[in-house]
Amino acid sequence: HSALPCRHVVRFRRTGESTRSEDDGENREQVIRIAEQTDQESVALTDGAPVPREFANPTDDTFMVEDAVEAIGFGTFQWKLSILTGLSWMADAMEMMILSILAPQLHCEWRLPSLEVALLTSAVFIGMMISSSLWGNISDKYGRKTGLKMSVLWTMFYGLMSAFAPVYGWILVLRALVGFGIGGAPQSVTLYAEFLPMKSRATCILLIEIFWALGTVFEVLLAILVMPTLGWRWLLGLSTIPLFIFAFFSFWLPESARYDVLTGNQEKALATLKRIATENGAPMPLGKLIAARQEDRGKIKDLFSSHFRWTTVLLWFIWFANAFSYYGLVLLTTELFQEGGACGSNKRELRCSLECKYLNSDDYKDLLWTTLSEFPGRHLSSQQVITLGPALGLLVTLWAIDRLGRRKTMALCFFIFSMCIIPLYGCVGRTSMTVLIFIARAFIAGGFQAAYVYTPEVYPTATRALGLGTSSGMARVGALITPFVAQVMLESSVYLALSVYCCCCLLAAVASCALPIETTGRGLQESSHREWGQEMVGRASTPGSGRIPQSSSGSQG
């Protein structure tokens, strides 16, 4: 290329290439040769107009979306997408935080018994549990942008409507519908991951968690300003602000180029890639875009195909264990400190179910400290110190996820959580209990974050949104069940409740190690056809099948 000194030359690797054996490299070259010799659909980058010099590549080659994403790299476009994706996380966090503010307020204002207050929280989780897989199915069939926008508009509409609820029955139904919309929030990760180059993917998905913390802080600050004067109805209405901002800027949001190629919209995919390259000021490969069209997308049966059956079952349990243990530990923290842990007498003072207490300014300050506790102050209570856990968990996961791999990172997090639970069987002091719960919360939060990285990576484009949606649905099941262990079972036996969480996470650690696919250093996979495994070893589809051979991105090994 010395004759072309003024041109940007992009040396991009084939999709899924990593430091494997030379035989694997020969297999990939054979896949490309087969693709070039078939009638596979392709689109030339040039469309009659001269190619801008910044996009020029002196090699006439074929490439896939993965190759273009890797060649373009991380830049201005991904920064904008990070903020937009973060807004959906903020909205999710705010709707969760609202529950701890709304419940005591309605308990007092409407004289609700404790059971009806608890149902208000459960209704949101039930809505999320039911809808998670549905939003995943919509995103795989009709597009990531379509699914995400629909879920955001749904949540925004019913969030506003719940501010006008006249009686308890109405607000119960409307908050359940809000939960139904929030079930689509994880699909922002699907869209986000499909635009991220391999080197940045894990770090970016993990750092999106910062927006969750921002959402909880914003909600508490909003409550401090609004609740004393305007009341809870205004709080519900104003809490939809991030959703309004997202909806306003969604016109900028492009559809996933991976999804467009899978649906046969190569021209649209190519336009999206060129737009990203322009925004990032980076070159992209010059050549023909390989299409990997697949009509049957978002089908639950594909999650249980021979390639992904074991992965799906294990992942569902891992997500269940994550939410079950994380939210369980949050509830256990209060209960154990009140009861004195295993040393406690387990005696509780009976209270009237209609007894209530309005949140005052001190309560809101405590909530704010809990959400801002990563910034040390003059004095932090034991429970405020424990809320530092997720921040530590994020740092640990950031360090480990590319060094140890996704599976080992999840297994490590589950194992250390279990090891921190075991000493709580003894009569430990308050300081020791604080340290143990702090470490346990850090690592179970880290495991949750690692699962968010692994799940979009392991499934192909045709079922990626559904895979993440169903996994998220299993997490909601865990969150729904855990109060019966952390609160109800704890009343009978502290040891039994602790044993359930300890055993669950030990099993989840084994499940993490048993996952058959490691995604570290692997490109996002495109096709989910049965022939996928055959293509990876350089064999085309059988003659007469009428199916287009497709390149894929990675290996199951």
XYZ file of C-alpha atoms in Angstrom:
557
model
C 0.000 0.000 0.000
C 2.993 2.325 -0.174
C 1.695 3.760 -3.472
C -1.331 5.196 -1.659
C 0.153 7.269 1.177
C -2.756 9.709 1.356
C -5.431 7.078 1.948
C -6.679 5.562 5.186
C -6.121 1.848 4.985
C -8.266 -0.322 7.198
C -6.952 -3.726 8.068
C -10.027 -5.403 9.527
C -10.263 -8.959 10.716
C -12.951 -11.374 9.724
C -15.949 -11.587 12.010
C -15.206 -13.486 15.209
C -11.461 -13.686 14.586
C -9.379 -14.045 17.697
C -6.111 -15.623 18.723
C -7.044 -19.164 17.728
C -5.204 -21.908 15.852
C -4.114 -21.583 12.215
C -6.681 -24.215 11.267
C -9.444 -21.895 12.458
C -8.039 -19.157 10.219
C -8.070 -21.482 7.222
C -11.679 -22.402 7.982
C -12.703 -18.731 8.018
C -10.972 -18.094 4.701
C -12.849 -21.037 3.262
C -16.144 -19.599 4.558
C -15.436 -16.318 2.790
C -14.529 -18.054 -0.465
C -17.764 -20.033 -0.333
C -19.754 -16.856 0.353
C -18.184 -15.129 -2.627
C -18.984 -18.040 -4.946
C -22.686 -18.205 -4.068
C -25.677 -16.077 -4.985
C -25.611 -14.454 -1.556
C -27.038 -10.936 -1.572
C -24.484 -8.162 -1.343
C -24.413 -4.440 -1.731
C -21.494 -2.393 -2.999
C -20.510 0.527 -0.852
C -20.292 2.823 -3.843
C -23.692 3.959 -5.086
C -22.686 5.847 -8.202
C -21.007 8.666 -6.317
C -17.265 8.870 -5.721
C -16.173 7.365 -2.411
C -14.914 10.006 0.030
C -11.210 9.679 0.695
C -11.741 9.161 4.436
C -13.706 5.999 3.662
C -11.309 4.718 1.000
C -9.761 1.292 1.273
C -7.642 0.107 -1.648
C -8.752 -3.505 -1.260
C -11.838 -4.815 -3.049
C -13.243 -7.210 -0.479
C -16.402 -8.393 1.220
C -17.215 -7.514 4.803
C -19.872 -8.047 7.432
C -21.403 -5.564 9.855
C -19.056 -6.825 12.575
C -16.036 -5.961 10.416
C -17.355 -2.433 9.805
C -18.126 -1.869 13.510
C -14.611 -2.989 14.431
C -13.027 -0.838 11.707
C -15.007 2.289 12.665
C -14.330 1.811 16.382
C -15.643 3.777 19.353
C -16.298 7.474 18.855
C -18.805 10.336 18.908
C -21.706 8.166 17.790
C -21.217 5.675 20.636
C -20.935 8.508 23.185
C -24.319 9.867 22.073
C -25.804 6.368 22.118
C -24.418 5.832 25.644
C -26.311 8.883 26.920
C -29.545 7.867 25.201
C -29.255 4.286 26.492
C -28.481 5.686 29.937
C -31.748 7.643 29.936
C -33.720 4.408 29.719
C -31.706 3.052 32.674
C -32.406 6.227 34.635
C -36.126 5.819 34.014
C -35.986 2.187 35.150
C -34.122 3.151 38.351
C -36.531 5.991 39.096
C -39.568 3.746 38.773
C -37.950 1.304 41.219
C -37.012 4.085 43.657
C -40.525 5.531 43.500
C -41.861 2.396 45.197
C -40.012 3.135 48.443
C -41.441 6.680 48.458
C -44.968 6.037 47.194
C -45.754 3.038 49.420
C -45.562 4.771 52.844
C -47.324 7.853 51.475
C -50.345 5.927 50.185
C -50.271 3.716 53.287
C -51.024 6.793 55.356
C -53.047 8.938 52.967
C -55.456 6.216 51.852
C -55.288 4.145 55.063
C -54.169 1.029 53.218
C -53.433 -2.195 55.107
C -49.896 -3.598 54.779
C -51.015 -6.304 52.343
C -52.341 -3.761 49.847
C -49.152 -1.698 50.160
C -47.072 -4.806 49.429
C -49.292 -5.624 46.415
C -48.462 -2.218 44.958
C -44.785 -3.219 44.731
C -45.526 -6.774 43.604
C -47.765 -5.506 40.779
C -44.825 -3.648 39.217
C -42.584 -6.728 39.336
C -45.361 -8.936 37.933
C -45.808 -6.518 35.014
C -42.057 -6.591 34.340
C -41.938 -10.379 34.598
C -44.777 -10.872 32.097
C -43.534 -8.355 29.542
C -39.756 -8.940 29.438
C -39.893 -11.800 26.934
C -42.659 -10.062 24.931
C -40.529 -6.938 24.400
C -37.649 -9.201 23.410
C -39.843 -10.926 20.846
C -41.003 -7.563 19.417
C -37.391 -6.313 19.224
C -36.259 -9.411 17.325
C -39.230 -9.396 14.930
C -39.771 -5.701 14.288
C -36.484 -4.075 15.245
C -34.573 -2.977 18.328
C -35.505 0.679 17.850
C -39.200 -0.199 17.431
C -39.311 -2.360 20.568
C -37.418 0.162 22.689
C -39.491 3.161 21.561
C -42.756 1.282 22.148
C -41.735 0.288 25.680
C -40.592 3.838 26.517
C -43.818 5.435 25.208
C -45.889 2.789 27.033
C -44.089 3.454 30.331
C -44.351 7.223 29.886
C -48.096 7.128 29.153
C -49.080 4.877 32.064
C -46.619 6.638 34.376
C -48.489 9.878 33.717
C -51.893 8.189 34.015
C -51.006 6.713 37.415
C -50.602 10.286 38.702
C -54.358 10.744 38.154
C -55.470 7.474 39.793
C -58.571 8.230 41.919
C -58.622 5.072 44.067
C -56.345 2.188 45.099
C -57.672 -0.229 42.461
C -56.788 2.148 39.656
C -53.268 2.863 40.844
C -52.640 -0.866 41.334
C -53.585 -1.576 37.709
C -51.758 1.454 36.330
C -48.526 0.708 38.209
C -48.701 -2.878 36.925
C -48.940 -1.420 33.397
C -45.927 0.802 34.162
C -44.047 -2.350 35.183
C -45.153 -3.935 31.909
C -43.438 -1.079 30.055
C -40.277 -1.157 32.192
C -39.840 -4.781 31.141
C -38.579 -3.439 27.802
C -35.781 -1.314 29.334
C -33.127 -4.080 29.004
C -33.575 -3.938 25.216
C -31.570 -0.711 25.264
C -28.577 -2.940 26.080
C -29.322 -5.108 23.021
C -29.277 -2.088 20.718
C -26.256 -0.592 22.484
C -24.183 -3.791 22.336
C -24.766 -4.185 18.590
C -23.030 -0.866 17.874
C -20.021 -1.445 20.162
C -16.637 -2.750 18.978
C -15.355 -5.833 20.764
C -12.639 -4.018 22.725
C -15.100 -1.518 24.263
C -18.199 -3.694 24.652
C -17.778 -5.034 28.200
C -16.527 -1.748 29.672
C -19.298 0.322 28.068
C -22.134 -1.994 29.109
C -20.797 -2.059 32.674
C -20.396 1.722 32.889
C -24.012 2.239 31.759
C -24.834 1.127 35.326
C -23.741 4.623 36.437
C -26.998 5.938 34.972
C -28.908 3.673 37.359
C -27.274 5.459 40.301
C -28.009 8.839 38.691
C -31.655 7.823 38.322
C -32.040 6.940 42.009
C -30.334 10.179 43.095
C -32.532 12.242 40.755
C -35.677 10.552 42.097
C -34.810 11.278 45.742
C -33.926 14.909 44.958
C -37.217 15.222 43.084
C -39.070 13.785 46.092
C -37.371 16.270 48.450
C -38.502 19.167 46.246
C -41.971 17.934 45.290
C -43.428 15.800 48.095
C -43.688 18.422 50.890
C -45.632 20.895 48.718
C -47.098 19.315 45.576
C -47.565 15.714 46.729
C -47.098 12.243 45.259
C -49.155 12.811 42.106
C -46.741 15.461 40.877
C -43.840 13.179 41.781
C -45.250 10.413 39.568
C -45.772 12.832 36.706
C -42.352 14.499 36.918
C -40.608 11.136 37.202
C -41.354 10.557 33.505
C -38.948 13.379 32.507
C -36.133 11.024 31.341
C -38.675 9.136 29.235
C -39.836 12.386 27.601
C -36.213 13.284 26.804
C -35.610 9.835 25.339
C -38.782 10.021 23.238
C -37.810 13.479 21.945
C -34.320 12.412 20.860
C -35.340 8.980 19.564
C -35.582 10.422 16.033
C -31.757 10.404 16.071
C -31.596 6.770 17.161
C -30.787 4.453 14.232
C -31.953 0.878 13.817
C -29.298 -1.743 14.462
C -27.299 -2.399 11.274
C -27.041 -6.052 12.333
C -30.823 -6.299 12.484
C -31.259 -4.558 9.102
C -28.861 -6.988 7.408
C -30.707 -9.930 8.953
C -34.015 -8.649 7.543
C -32.570 -8.031 4.080
C -32.319 -4.218 4.376
C -28.679 -4.053 3.286
C -28.985 -0.556 1.853
C -30.333 0.761 5.151
C -27.626 -1.062 7.107
C -24.958 0.373 4.823
C -26.355 3.901 5.224
C -26.279 3.481 9.022
C -22.653 2.300 8.969
C -21.609 5.196 6.715
C -23.381 7.612 9.047
C -21.533 6.208 12.078
C -18.216 6.397 10.227
C -18.935 10.043 9.351
C -19.819 10.956 12.955
C -16.734 9.166 14.286
C -14.473 10.568 11.574
C -13.199 7.046 10.910
C -12.781 4.927 7.766
C -14.833 1.842 7.015
C -14.102 -1.124 4.775
C -14.643 -0.621 1.055
C -16.274 -3.551 -0.662
C -19.485 -5.535 -0.583
C -21.625 -6.003 2.505
C -22.461 -9.663 3.052
C -26.121 -10.303 3.856
C -27.246 -13.006 6.260
C -31.014 -12.815 5.847
C -33.162 -14.817 8.240
C -36.960 -14.727 8.225
C -37.723 -16.645 11.422
C -36.589 -14.263 14.170
C -37.537 -13.937 17.821
C -38.730 -17.547 18.161
C -38.541 -19.115 21.601
C -37.714 -22.489 20.035
C -34.404 -21.054 18.780
C -33.332 -20.511 22.383
C -33.693 -24.255 22.848
C -32.002 -25.388 19.646
C -29.168 -27.878 19.994
C -26.622 -25.026 19.999
C -28.223 -22.944 22.763
C -30.461 -25.237 24.841
C -27.990 -25.756 27.690
C -26.844 -22.124 27.581
C -30.445 -20.859 27.878
C -31.341 -23.098 30.834
C -28.168 -22.180 32.741
C -28.527 -18.465 31.971
C -32.123 -18.392 33.182
C -31.029 -19.881 36.503
C -28.061 -17.472 36.741
C -30.318 -14.433 36.199
C -32.873 -15.818 38.686
C -30.136 -16.385 41.299
C -28.703 -12.914 40.723
C -31.938 -11.021 41.352
C -33.105 -13.448 44.058
C -29.858 -12.979 46.002
C -29.313 -9.268 45.325
C -32.778 -8.101 46.382
C -32.810 -10.730 49.124
C -29.623 -9.298 50.598
C -31.098 -5.774 50.492
C -34.069 -7.009 52.538
C -31.899 -9.198 54.788
C -29.673 -6.268 55.705
C -32.467 -4.439 57.524
C -33.849 -7.607 59.089
C -30.478 -8.876 60.353
C -29.510 -5.542 61.917
C -32.893 -5.286 63.650
C -32.824 -8.888 64.877
C -29.130 -8.977 65.780
C -28.342 -11.663 63.194
C -28.132 -15.265 64.367
C -27.785 -13.986 67.958
C -31.203 -12.373 67.852
C -34.225 -13.660 69.658
C -36.427 -13.457 66.555
C -39.073 -11.753 68.650
C -40.995 -8.996 66.960
C -43.328 -6.448 68.360
C -46.775 -6.882 66.866
C -48.044 -3.772 65.133
C -51.366 -2.771 63.679
C -51.352 -3.207 59.907
C -52.937 0.252 59.561
C -50.210 1.978 61.605
C -48.336 4.378 59.346
C -45.677 7.063 59.302
C -45.258 9.779 56.683
C -41.747 10.228 55.337
C -40.184 13.390 56.752
C -37.141 15.449 55.722
C -34.789 13.221 57.753
C -36.100 10.137 55.949
C -35.457 11.767 52.583
C -31.946 12.735 53.703
C -31.303 9.107 54.666
C -32.543 7.985 51.247
C -30.256 10.529 49.602
C -27.288 9.342 51.664
C -28.056 5.794 50.615
C -27.955 6.736 46.936
C -24.944 9.073 47.303
C -22.990 6.920 49.723
C -20.128 6.429 47.272
C -19.067 9.942 48.369
C -17.721 9.578 51.957
C -19.048 11.968 54.568
C -18.366 12.660 58.203
C -20.252 9.615 59.419
C -22.010 6.765 57.673
C -24.289 4.240 59.327
C -23.737 0.517 58.802
C -26.481 0.291 56.179
C -25.152 3.340 54.332
C -21.682 1.799 54.237
C -23.183 -1.390 52.775
C -24.674 0.561 49.865
C -21.086 1.191 48.724
C -21.083 -2.477 47.699
C -22.399 -2.110 44.120
C -19.754 0.549 43.373
C -17.007 -1.842 44.499
C -18.675 -4.653 42.558
C -18.561 -2.546 39.383
C -14.815 -1.941 39.823
C -14.117 -5.630 40.465
C -16.137 -6.681 37.417
C -14.446 -4.065 35.224
C -11.070 -5.500 36.220
C -11.991 -9.178 35.919
C -14.364 -9.493 32.980
C -11.768 -9.286 30.197
C -8.923 -10.838 32.205
C -10.740 -13.869 33.641
C -13.527 -14.101 31.062
C -17.285 -13.735 31.453
C -18.002 -17.193 32.875
C -15.242 -17.165 35.502
C -16.156 -13.633 36.584
C -19.779 -14.640 37.223
C -18.682 -17.814 39.025
C -16.241 -15.848 41.203
C -18.933 -13.340 42.182
C -21.418 -16.045 43.178
C -18.787 -18.013 45.112
C -17.552 -15.047 47.156
C -21.159 -14.065 47.925
C -21.749 -17.553 49.371
C -18.511 -17.434 51.374
C -19.623 -14.139 52.936
C -23.007 -15.592 53.928
C -21.537 -18.606 55.797
C -19.967 -16.590 58.699
C -23.376 -15.000 59.353
C -24.476 -18.380 60.774
C -22.317 -17.548 63.799
C -22.862 -14.859 66.393
C -20.856 -12.118 64.662
C -20.694 -8.528 65.862
C -22.258 -5.595 64.081
C -18.970 -4.452 62.554
C -18.155 -7.908 61.167
C -21.709 -8.250 59.868
C -21.392 -4.888 58.096
C -18.129 -5.919 56.401
C -19.473 -9.315 55.312
C -22.719 -7.896 53.899
C -20.746 -5.107 52.202
C -18.510 -7.619 50.382
C -21.463 -9.909 49.576
C -23.444 -7.025 48.072
C -20.421 -5.899 46.037
C -19.935 -9.290 44.430
C -23.585 -10.156 43.795
C -23.965 -6.751 42.095
C -20.843 -7.551 40.059
C -22.344 -10.868 38.999
C -25.493 -9.092 37.824
C -23.408 -6.669 35.746
C -21.374 -9.501 34.213
C -24.596 -11.271 33.191
C -25.699 -8.111 31.366
C -22.457 -8.237 29.361
C -22.528 -11.973 28.632
C -26.156 -12.476 27.601
C -26.283 -10.152 24.528
C -22.932 -11.568 23.416
C -23.852 -15.245 23.527
C -27.027 -15.175 21.392
C -27.160 -14.500 17.635
C -28.818 -11.370 16.222
C -32.030 -13.262 15.378
C -32.693 -14.133 19.037
C -30.469 -11.708 20.977
C -33.306 -9.475 22.211
C -35.491 -12.457 23.117
C -32.605 -14.131 24.946
C -31.984 -11.012 27.029
C -35.716 -10.446 27.547
C -36.455 -13.958 28.823
C -33.392 -13.849 31.086
C -34.556 -10.514 32.490
C -37.996 -12.057 33.038
C -36.420 -14.823 35.141
C -34.655 -12.141 37.193
C -38.042 -10.557 37.931
C -39.305 -13.951 39.140
C -36.390 -14.053 41.571
C -37.117 -10.523 42.784
C -40.782 -11.444 43.293
C -40.036 -14.583 45.324
C -37.197 -13.308 47.509
C -39.338 -11.365 50.079
C -40.910 -14.668 51.143
C -37.448 -15.931 52.089
C -35.780 -12.747 53.360
C -38.762 -11.675 55.472
C -41.274 -14.501 55.956
C -38.847 -17.445 56.273
C -36.456 -15.352 58.371
C -39.140 -15.070 61.046
C -39.061 -18.861 61.437
C -35.309 -19.409 61.139
C -32.372 -17.146 60.340
C -30.263 -20.217 59.516
C -32.778 -21.575 57.004
C -33.090 -18.231 55.203
C -29.305 -17.819 54.975
C -28.939 -21.413 53.752
C -31.333 -20.805 50.855
C -29.271 -17.844 49.578
C -25.939 -19.575 50.159
C -26.943 -22.773 48.313
C -28.617 -20.851 45.496
C -25.437 -18.890 44.763
C -23.163 -21.924 45.031
C -25.344 -23.631 42.414
C -25.212 -20.453 40.292
C -21.387 -20.514 40.498
C -21.416 -24.084 39.176
C -23.894 -23.056 36.459
C -21.585 -20.193 35.393
C -18.653 -22.584 34.994
C -20.860 -25.048 33.098
C -21.874 -22.495 30.422
C -20.650 -24.040 27.140
C -19.733 -20.759 25.376
C -17.141 -18.178 26.439
C -17.737 -14.858 24.675
C -14.562 -12.981 25.671
C -12.727 -11.825 22.552
C -15.494 -13.079 20.267
C -17.555 -11.100 17.780
C -21.338 -10.921 17.995
C -22.912 -13.851 16.189
C -25.321 -13.195 13.321
C -27.121 -16.377 12.249
C -29.033 -18.930 14.324
C -29.707 -21.498 11.603
C -28.798 -25.117 12.244
C -26.165 -24.912 9.513
C -24.293 -22.328 11.557
C -21.932 -24.888 13.068
C -21.269 -26.407 9.634
C -20.418 -23.023 8.142
C -17.823 -22.434 10.823
C -15.898 -25.494 9.649
C -16.097 -24.377 6.034
C -19.016 -26.431 4.722
C -21.746 -24.814 2.685
C -25.416 -25.610 2.968
C -26.519 -28.798 1.325
C -27.330 -28.427 -2.391
C -30.918 -27.800 -3.203
C -31.779 -26.551 0.244
C -32.388 -23.088 -1.130
C -30.787 -21.581 1.929
C -28.169 -18.883 1.651
C -24.832 -19.781 3.244
C -24.053 -17.325 6.030
C -20.879 -16.281 7.734
C -21.105 -16.139 11.494
C -19.089 -14.583 14.222
C -17.485 -16.824 16.712
C -17.413 -20.410 17.752
C -19.215 -22.421 20.322
C -16.013 -23.718 21.765
